[in-house]
Short mmCIF file of C-alpha atoms in Angstrom, two decimals:
data_model
loop_
_atom_site.label_atom_id
_atom_site.label_comp_id
_atom_site.label_asym_id
_atom_site.label_seq_id
_atom_site.Cartn_x
_atom_site.Cartn_y
_atom_site.Cartn_z
CA MET L 262 47.46 -30.02 29.60
CA SER L 263 48.32 -32.56 27.14
CA LYS L 264 48.89 -32.35 23.75
CA ILE L 265 48.30 -34.70 20.55
CA GLN L 266 50.05 -34.50 17.66
CA VAL L 267 48.71 -36.57 14.59
CA ASP L 268 48.19 -35.97 10.61
CA THR L 269 44.77 -37.68 11.07
CA ILE L 270 41.61 -38.35 13.15
CA ASP L 271 39.20 -41.25 12.51
CA THR L 272 36.79 -43.94 14.03
CA ARG L 273 37.75 -47.78 14.72
CA SER L 274 37.42 -50.57 11.72
CA GLY L 275 33.50 -51.07 12.24
CA THR L 276 32.91 -48.06 13.20
CA ALA L 277 31.04 -44.41 11.80
CA THR L 278 30.38 -41.66 14.49
CA MET L 279 33.08 -40.20 15.76
CA GLN L 280 32.08 -38.29 19.05
CA ILE L 281 34.01 -34.92 19.73
CA GLY L 282 33.91 -34.09 23.46
CA SER L 283 32.00 -35.42 26.09
CA THR L 284 30.37 -35.41 29.38
CA ASN L 285 33.35 -33.54 30.78
CA THR L 286 32.78 -31.05 27.72
CA SER L 287 32.11 -27.18 27.78
CA THR L 288 33.60 -25.74 24.84
CA ILE L 289 35.46 -27.69 21.99
CA ASN L 290 37.95 -24.57 19.97
CA ILE L 291 38.15 -25.60 16.52
CA GLY L 292 42.06 -23.50 15.07
CA VAL L 293 43.08 -21.02 16.88
CA SER L 294 43.01 -16.79 14.77
CA GLY L 295 45.00 -17.17 11.37
CA ASP L 296 44.07 -20.65 10.19
CA THR L 297 41.31 -21.68 8.29
CA VAL L 298 38.85 -24.63 8.86
CA ASN L 299 38.16 -25.96 4.90
CA ILE L 300 34.49 -28.35 4.38
CA PRO L 301 34.86 -29.83 1.68
CA SER L 302 32.51 -30.02 -1.67
CA GLY L 303 30.05 -33.27 -0.98
CA VAL L 304 29.69 -32.21 3.10
CA THR L 305 26.73 -31.71 5.00
CA ILE L 306 26.37 -29.59 7.84
CA ALA L 307 23.73 -30.64 10.00
CA ASN L 308 22.80 -28.29 12.41
CA ALA L 309 19.93 -29.05 15.10
CA GLY L 310 21.57 -26.54 17.67
CA THR L 311 21.55 -22.99 17.85
CA ALA L 312 23.94 -20.99 15.42
CA THR L 313 25.33 -17.46 15.74
CA GLY L 314 27.27 -15.25 13.92
CA PHE L 315 26.98 -16.91 11.22
CA GLY L 316 25.74 -13.24 9.42
CA SER L 317 22.32 -15.71 8.32
CA PHE L 318 19.97 -12.71 7.99
CA GLU L 319 17.93 -11.08 10.83
CA CYS L 320 14.98 -8.63 9.60
CA GLU L 321 15.52 -5.77 12.01
CA GLU L 322 12.86 -3.81 10.78
CA TYR L 323 9.68 -3.62 8.72
CA ASP L 324 6.96 -1.60 8.73
CA ILE L 325 3.20 -0.80 7.56
CA TRP L 326 1.62 2.37 6.95
CA HIS L 327 -1.71 3.42 5.04
CA LEU L 328 -4.63 6.02 4.53
CA THR L 329 -7.22 5.36 6.66
CA THR L 330 -10.29 7.58 4.88
CA ASP L 331 -10.60 8.61 1.48
CA PHE L 332 -9.71 11.67 -0.80
CA ASP L 333 -10.31 13.16 -3.61
CA GLY L 334 -7.64 15.46 -6.07
CA ASP L 335 -3.69 16.09 -5.12
CA ALA L 336 -2.33 15.92 -1.84
CA THR L 337 2.03 17.20 -1.13
CA PRO L 338 2.12 15.18 1.14
CA ILE L 339 -0.87 12.71 2.47
CA ALA L 340 0.13 14.58 5.19
CA SER L 341 -3.53 13.21 6.98
CA ASN L 342 -5.28 10.58 7.81
CA LEU L 343 -2.54 7.32 8.24
CA ALA L 344 -1.95 4.85 10.49
CA ARG L 345 0.13 1.40 10.62
CA TYR L 346 -1.68 -1.31 9.17
CA ALA L 347 -2.94 -3.43 12.35
CA THR L 348 -5.00 -6.36 11.04
CA ASN L 349 -3.28 -9.09 10.83
CA PHE L 350 0.14 -7.36 11.18
CA GLU L 351 2.39 -6.50 13.57
CA LYS L 352 5.77 -4.13 12.96
CA ILE L 353 8.95 -5.74 14.05
CA GLY L 354 11.29 -3.80 15.50
CA THR L 355 10.01 0.07 16.11
CA GLY L 356 8.70 0.99 13.29
CA MET L 357 8.45 3.98 11.53
CA SER L 358 7.33 7.23 13.15
CA GLU L 359 5.41 9.81 11.49
CA SER L 360 3.44 13.18 11.04
CA SER L 361 1.74 15.49 9.17
CA GLY L 362 2.77 12.93 6.30
CA VAL L 363 6.74 12.98 6.93
CA PHE L 364 8.31 9.25 7.98
CA THR L 365 10.68 9.46 9.82
CA PHE L 366 12.83 6.26 9.93
CA PRO L 367 13.80 4.69 13.50
CA SER L 368 17.54 3.98 12.71
CA THR L 369 20.27 4.67 10.13
CA GLY L 370 20.16 1.79 7.69
CA LYS L 371 19.42 0.68 4.18
CA TYR L 372 15.40 1.03 3.37
CA LEU L 373 13.83 -0.70 0.90
CA VAL L 374 10.55 1.77 0.53
CA SER L 375 7.27 1.20 -1.29
CA PHE L 376 4.42 3.04 -2.03
CA ARG L 377 1.14 1.73 -3.59
CA PRO L 378 -1.94 3.30 -3.70
CA GLN L 379 -5.71 2.75 -5.56
CA PHE L 380 -7.78 5.18 -7.05
CA TYR L 381 -11.03 4.92 -8.38
CA LEU L 382 -12.87 7.26 -10.96
CA SER L 383 -16.62 7.84 -9.83
CA GLU L 384 -17.11 10.95 -12.73
CA SER L 385 -17.74 10.47 -16.06
CA ALA L 386 -14.97 11.33 -18.17
CA ASP L 387 -14.83 12.75 -20.80
CA THR L 388 -10.97 12.56 -21.22
CA ASP L 389 -8.27 10.55 -19.30
CA ARG L 390 -7.89 11.49 -16.11
CA TYR L 391 -3.34 10.80 -15.40
CA ILE L 392 -2.96 10.39 -12.16
CA SER L 393 1.13 9.74 -10.69
CA GLY L 394 1.75 8.18 -7.25
CA SER L 395 5.44 9.42 -5.30
CA ILE L 396 8.45 8.10 -3.11
CA GLN L 397 9.70 11.88 -2.11
CA LEU L 398 13.29 11.91 0.11
CA ALA L 399 13.54 14.66 2.56
CA SER L 400 17.70 15.12 2.88
CA GLY L 401 17.34 17.81 5.67
CA THR L 402 15.30 20.68 3.42
CA GLY L 403 16.31 19.67 0.26
CA LEU L 404 13.75 17.19 -1.15
CA THR L 405 14.28 14.97 -3.96
CA MET L 406 12.48 12.92 -5.83
CA GLY L 407 12.58 9.18 -5.16
CA ALA L 408 10.76 7.02 -6.68
CA THR L 409 7.18 7.79 -9.17
CA SER L 410 4.28 6.11 -11.40
CA LYS L 411 1.59 6.83 -13.65
CA THR L 412 -1.28 5.41 -14.35
CA TYR L 413 -4.95 6.60 -15.79
CA ILE L 414 -8.39 5.74 -15.64
CA SER L 415 -10.91 6.34 -18.28
CA GLY L 416 -14.24 6.37 -17.69
CA SER L 417 -16.28 6.61 -15.39
CA ASN L 418 -16.81 3.85 -12.38
CA THR L 419 -13.43 2.35 -12.74
CA SER L 420 -10.38 2.04 -10.63
CA ALA L 421 -6.62 1.52 -11.24
CA GLY L 422 -3.33 1.13 -9.23
CA THR L 423 0.56 2.21 -8.70
CA TYR L 424 2.81 0.44 -7.11
CA MET L 425 6.92 2.24 -6.75
CA LYS L 426 9.34 1.14 -4.28
CA THR L 427 13.47 3.17 -3.77
CA LEU L 428 16.00 2.16 -1.81
CA VAL L 429 17.28 4.30 0.92
CA ASP L 430 20.03 5.11 2.19
CA VAL L 431 19.31 6.38 6.30
CA THR L 432 22.78 7.91 7.24
CA ASP L 433 21.51 10.68 9.67
CA THR L 434 17.29 9.73 11.32
CA SER L 435 16.89 13.17 12.11
CA ALA L 436 17.48 14.51 8.10
CA ILE L 437 16.37 11.71 5.79
CA THR L 438 12.90 11.22 5.91
CA VAL L 439 10.40 10.04 3.44
CA ARG L 440 6.52 11.43 1.87
CA PHE L 441 4.36 9.81 -0.01
CA CYS L 442 2.49 12.61 -2.82
CA ILE L 443 -0.81 12.62 -5.29
CA ASP L 444 -1.25 14.35 -8.36
CA VAL L 445 -3.77 14.08 -10.87
CA THR L 446 -4.48 15.59 -13.52
CA SER L 447 -8.53 16.60 -13.01
CA SER L 448 -10.96 16.06 -10.30
CA GLY L 449 -13.18 13.43 -9.99
CA VAL L 450 -10.11 10.91 -9.08
CA THR L 451 -10.17 9.36 -5.51
CA THR L 452 -7.19 7.58 -2.92
CA TRP L 453 -8.83 4.89 -1.54
CA GLY L 454 -8.47 4.63 2.20
CA GLY L 455 -11.54 3.02 3.12
CA GLY L 456 -11.11 2.41 6.39
CA ALA L 457 -8.48 0.65 9.46
CA ALA L 458 -9.06 -2.83 7.97
CA ASN L 459 -8.69 -1.89 4.46
CA LEU L 460 -4.86 -1.64 3.22
CA ASN L 461 -6.13 -0.20 -0.03
CA THR L 462 -2.96 2.58 -0.07
CA ALA L 463 -0.18 2.05 1.63
CA MET L 464 3.45 2.29 2.86
CA TYR L 465 5.95 -0.46 3.25
CA PHE L 466 9.35 -0.53 5.05
CA PHE L 467 11.59 -2.89 4.82
CA LYS L 468 15.33 -2.39 6.20
CA LEU L 469 17.92 -4.54 4.08
CA GLY L 470 20.86 -4.07 6.23
CA ALA L 471 23.10 -1.26 7.43
CA THR L 472 23.97 1.98 5.84
CA MET I 752 -19.37 3.55 -2.27
CA ASP I 753 -20.56 -0.92 -3.36
CA LYS I 754 -19.04 -3.87 -4.84
CA ASN I 755 -20.35 -1.55 -8.72
CA GLY I 756 -19.16 1.62 -7.38
CA ARG I 757 -21.93 2.54 -6.12
CA PRO I 758 -22.19 5.51 -3.39
CA ASP I 759 -23.06 4.05 0.18
CA ASN I 760 -21.18 5.76 2.90
CA ILE I 761 -19.96 8.70 3.74
CA THR I 762 -16.59 9.02 2.63
CA ASP I 763 -18.36 8.46 -0.69
CA TYR I 764 -20.48 11.84 -0.08
CA LEU I 765 -17.24 14.19 1.30
CA THR I 766 -15.18 13.50 -0.99
CA LYS I 767 -17.47 15.03 -3.22
CA LEU I 768 -17.61 18.45 -2.07
CA HIS I 769 -14.23 19.36 -1.67
CA GLN I 770 -10.48 18.27 -2.95
CA GLY I 771 -8.01 17.27 -0.78
CA GLN I 772 -7.50 15.54 3.01
CA TRP I 773 -9.88 18.03 4.18
CA PHE I 774 -11.63 15.44 6.85
CA GLY I 775 -10.73 12.56 8.58
CA PHE I 776 -12.61 10.05 11.74
CA SER I 777 -11.44 10.08 14.91
CA ASP I 778 -12.42 6.26 14.71
CA ASP I 779 -11.07 4.80 11.00
CA ASN I 780 -12.47 1.19 12.51
CA ASN I 781 -16.09 3.37 12.53
CA GLN I 782 -16.42 5.90 10.38
CA VAL I 783 -19.53 7.10 10.46
CA TYR I 784 -20.88 11.16 10.86
CA GLU I 785 -20.22 11.32 14.50
CA ASN I 786 -16.61 10.86 14.38
CA LEU I 787 -16.18 12.46 11.91
CA ILE I 788 -13.70 15.24 12.47
CA ILE I 789 -12.43 18.14 9.93
CA HIS I 790 -8.39 18.80 9.58
CA ASP I 791 -9.18 21.73 7.54
CA GLY I 792 -9.90 25.80 8.86
CA SER I 793 -11.52 26.22 6.37
CA LYS I 794 -14.24 24.17 5.15
CA SER I 795 -16.97 23.87 7.31
CA LYS I 796 -18.17 20.36 8.86
CA PRO I 797 -21.54 19.25 6.87
CA THR I 798 -24.77 19.03 8.58
CA GLU I 799 -26.13 15.51 9.10
CA GLN I 800 -29.12 16.39 7.32
CA GLU I 801 -27.20 18.11 4.12
CA TYR I 802 -24.99 14.27 4.70
CA THR I 803 -27.86 12.29 4.41
CA ASP I 804 -29.70 14.61 1.35
CA GLY I 805 -26.18 14.40 0.09
CA LEU I 806 -25.45 11.04 -0.25
CA ALA I 807 -29.16 10.71 -1.31
CA GLN I 808 -28.43 12.72 -4.24
CA LEU I 809 -25.42 10.69 -5.83
CA GLN I 810 -27.30 6.88 -5.09
CA THR I 811 -30.11 9.27 -7.66
CA ASP I 812 -27.24 10.49 -9.77
CA PHE I 813 -25.04 7.61 -10.15
CA ASP I 814 -28.65 4.93 -10.86
CA ASN I 815 -29.64 7.88 -13.34
CA ALA I 816 -26.37 8.09 -15.47
CA LYS I 817 -27.23 3.34 -15.40
CA ASN I 818 -30.36 3.52 -16.12
CA LYS I 819 -29.39 6.45 -19.13
CA ARG I 820 -26.45 3.84 -20.38
CA GLU I 821 -29.04 0.88 -20.30
CA THR I 822 -31.08 2.79 -22.06
CA ASP I 823 -29.40 4.57 -25.00
CA LYS I 824 -27.35 0.33 -25.18
CA ALA I 825 -30.62 -0.80 -26.05
CA ASN I 826 -31.76 1.96 -28.28
CA ALA I 827 -28.71 1.39 -30.16
CA ASN I 828 -29.34 -2.06 -31.08
CA LYS I 829 -33.21 -1.45 -31.71
CA LYS I 830 -31.93 0.84 -33.93
CA LEU I 831 -29.04 -1.36 -35.86
CA LYS I 832 -31.36 -4.46 -35.79
CA ASP I 833 -34.41 -2.08 -37.12
CA LEU I 834 -31.91 -0.51 -40.01
CA GLY I 835 -31.41 -4.93 -40.75
CA LEU I 836 -28.11 -5.77 -39.04
CA THR I 837 -27.90 -9.51 -37.59
CA ASP I 838 -26.59 -10.35 -33.88
CA ASP I 839 -23.41 -11.55 -35.50
CA GLU I 840 -22.96 -7.87 -36.99
CA ILE I 841 -23.95 -5.75 -34.28
CA LYS I 842 -21.56 -7.77 -32.43
CA ALA I 843 -18.25 -6.91 -35.34
CA ILE I 844 -19.10 -2.93 -34.89
CA LYS I 845 -18.91 -2.94 -31.45
CA GLY I 846 -15.86 -5.35 -32.18
CA ILE I 847 -17.81 -7.77 -29.86
CA LYS I 848 -16.56 -12.06 -30.38
#
């Protein structure tokens, strides 16, 4: 193997395109360990092939669950009538697991967890009905509040929604779980499910990266 | 319920029977009486007749309440006009621009 030692490689006068590698070439190495490859300002890299190892974001986990059936009053947590949303949606990755309202993460990592409940008041209301939704985090046997959001409904046949989200660092999938709760100040408030096709009260799980 | 809030399905009736998540359906794509399941052992499954009658009662209550609101509104407007208020004055005291 021979070695060419020059400071600059350039095209011949009148030729603008330089080709490195040709029919015999299968791998082109640039530099050795410890070197720096500089790409000056103004240079455009036009990739028409496959780029790997550049750290671009690829979603590893994304999942949506929802409440399928309406209920009145409190739920601590929402423990039944939960299902993965399946209308024009398909999870990315393994997806969440759910049992009696406790959601388990498929792998360790940092997850953005969002909760959007919707409510309806079908009774006459002399006073405002305050409603709060919450995301509770469980670490082992302990429960902590991950996020909460409140709204209120005033007057009959009115609706409201609220939205909350939190970042969960899942260092242990068997110990760290989440669950979703509804707390209303008085009866008459329905948390909307609405069947398999409707995304009225929903939970969203998005893995952002490693723990 | 329909888009006007009028009860029109089985969950509208069931949510008013008891608080909490005491019921569900074996097929969420088809939430009808035949698919009704009870999660809470302390609650009993209503009969289909109870459901039919209960929903009809909710619809009657809704319609009566709506009619009463409309009647009250019409009566209030008439009384205000009888007192000599113009339409613009009535709108003003109602906060309507």
